[in-house]
């Protein structure tokens, strides 16, 4: 239990931030699974969804859900598997 008013506020903020971060990271993982499945199936839909996926990855990095290097790595790996889907 917090001993100061400011510590109680910080604990409350931490809970809210943790929930926001978990939700954002979860959404990113879910979308990555979906696009990877489309790529594996060789669907042409994967090509049309790629720019939206890049945008989601960039926003996730900007908001701090993942590190910028991790975002770049994810985008590079998706791009390297894309020719198989085309």
Coordinates of C-alpha atoms in Angstrom, one line a residue:
X1 CA 0.0 0.0 0.0
X2 CA 1.2 3.5 -0.9
X3 CA 2.4 5.7 2.0
X4 CA 2.0 9.0 0.2
X5 CA -0.7 10.6 -1.9
X6 CA 1.7 10.9 -4.8
X7 CA 2.7 7.2 -4.5
X8 CA -1.0 6.2 -4.6
X9 CA -1.5 8.2 -7.7
X10 CA 1.6 6.7 -9.3
X11 CA 0.3 3.2 -8.6
X12 CA -3.0 4.1 -10.2
X13 CA -1.3 5.5 -13.3
X14 CA 0.9 2.4 -13.5
X15 CA -2.2 0.1 -13.6
X16 CA -3.8 2.2 -16.3
X17 CA -0.6 2.3 -18.4
X18 CA -0.1 -1.5 -18.0
X19 CA -3.6 -2.2 -19.2
X20 CA -3.1 0.2 -22.2
X21 CA 0.3 -1.4 -23.1
X22 CA -1.0 -4.9 -22.8
X23 CA -4.0 -4.2 -25.0
X24 CA -1.8 -2.5 -27.7
X25 CA 0.7 -5.3 -27.7
X26 CA -2.0 -7.9 -27.8
X27 CA -3.6 -6.2 -30.8
X28 CA -0.3 -6.1 -32.6
X29 CA 0.4 -9.8 -32.0
X30 CA -3.1 -10.7 -33.2
X31 CA -2.7 -8.7 -36.4
X32 CA 0.7 -10.2 -37.0
X33 CA -0.7 -13.7 -36.7
X34 CA -3.4 -12.9 -39.2
X35 CA -1.1 -11.5 -41.8
X36 CA 1.4 -14.3 -41.4
X37 CA -1.3 -16.8 -42.0
X38 CA -2.4 -14.9 -45.2
X39 CA 1.2 -14.9 -46.4
X40 CA 1.6 -18.6 -45.6
X41 CA -1.6 -19.4 -47.6
X42 CA -0.2 -17.3 -50.5
X43 CA -3.2 -15.0 -50.4
X44 CA -3.2 -11.9 -52.5
X45 CA -5.1 -10.2 -49.7
X46 CA -1.8 -10.1 -47.7
X47 CA -0.3 -7.7 -50.3
X48 CA -3.2 -5.3 -49.8
X49 CA -3.1 -5.5 -46.0
X50 CA 0.7 -5.0 -45.8
X51 CA 0.6 -1.1 -45.7
X52 CA -1.9 -1.2 -42.8
X53 CA 0.3 -3.7 -41.0
X54 CA 3.3 -1.4 -41.4
X55 CA 1.3 1.5 -40.0
X56 CA 0.2 -0.5 -37.0
X57 CA 3.8 -1.6 -36.3
X58 CA 5.0 2.0 -36.6
X59 CA 2.3 3.2 -34.3
X60 CA 3.1 0.5 -31.8
X61 CA 6.7 1.5 -31.7
X62 CA 5.8 5.2 -31.4
X63 CA 3.6 4.5 -28.4
X64 CA 6.3 2.3 -26.8
X65 CA 4.5 -1.1 -27.0
X66 CA 7.6 -2.4 -28.8
X67 CA 11.1 -1.0 -29.4
X68 CA 11.9 0.8 -32.7
X69 CA 14.5 -1.8 -33.7
X70 CA 11.9 -4.6 -33.1
X71 CA 9.4 -2.7 -35.3
X72 CA 12.0 -2.4 -38.1
X73 CA 12.8 -6.1 -37.8
X74 CA 9.2 -7.1 -38.0
X75 CA 8.6 -5.0 -41.1
X76 CA 11.8 -6.4 -42.8
X77 CA 10.7 -9.9 -42.1
X78 CA 7.2 -9.4 -43.4
X79 CA 8.7 -7.8 -46.5
X80 CA 11.1 -10.7 -47.1
X81 CA 8.2 -13.2 -47.0
X82 CA 6.0 -11.0 -49.3
X83 CA 7.3 -12.2 -52.7
X84 CA 6.1 -15.7 -51.8
X85 CA 2.6 -14.3 -51.5
X86 CA 2.6 -12.3 -54.8

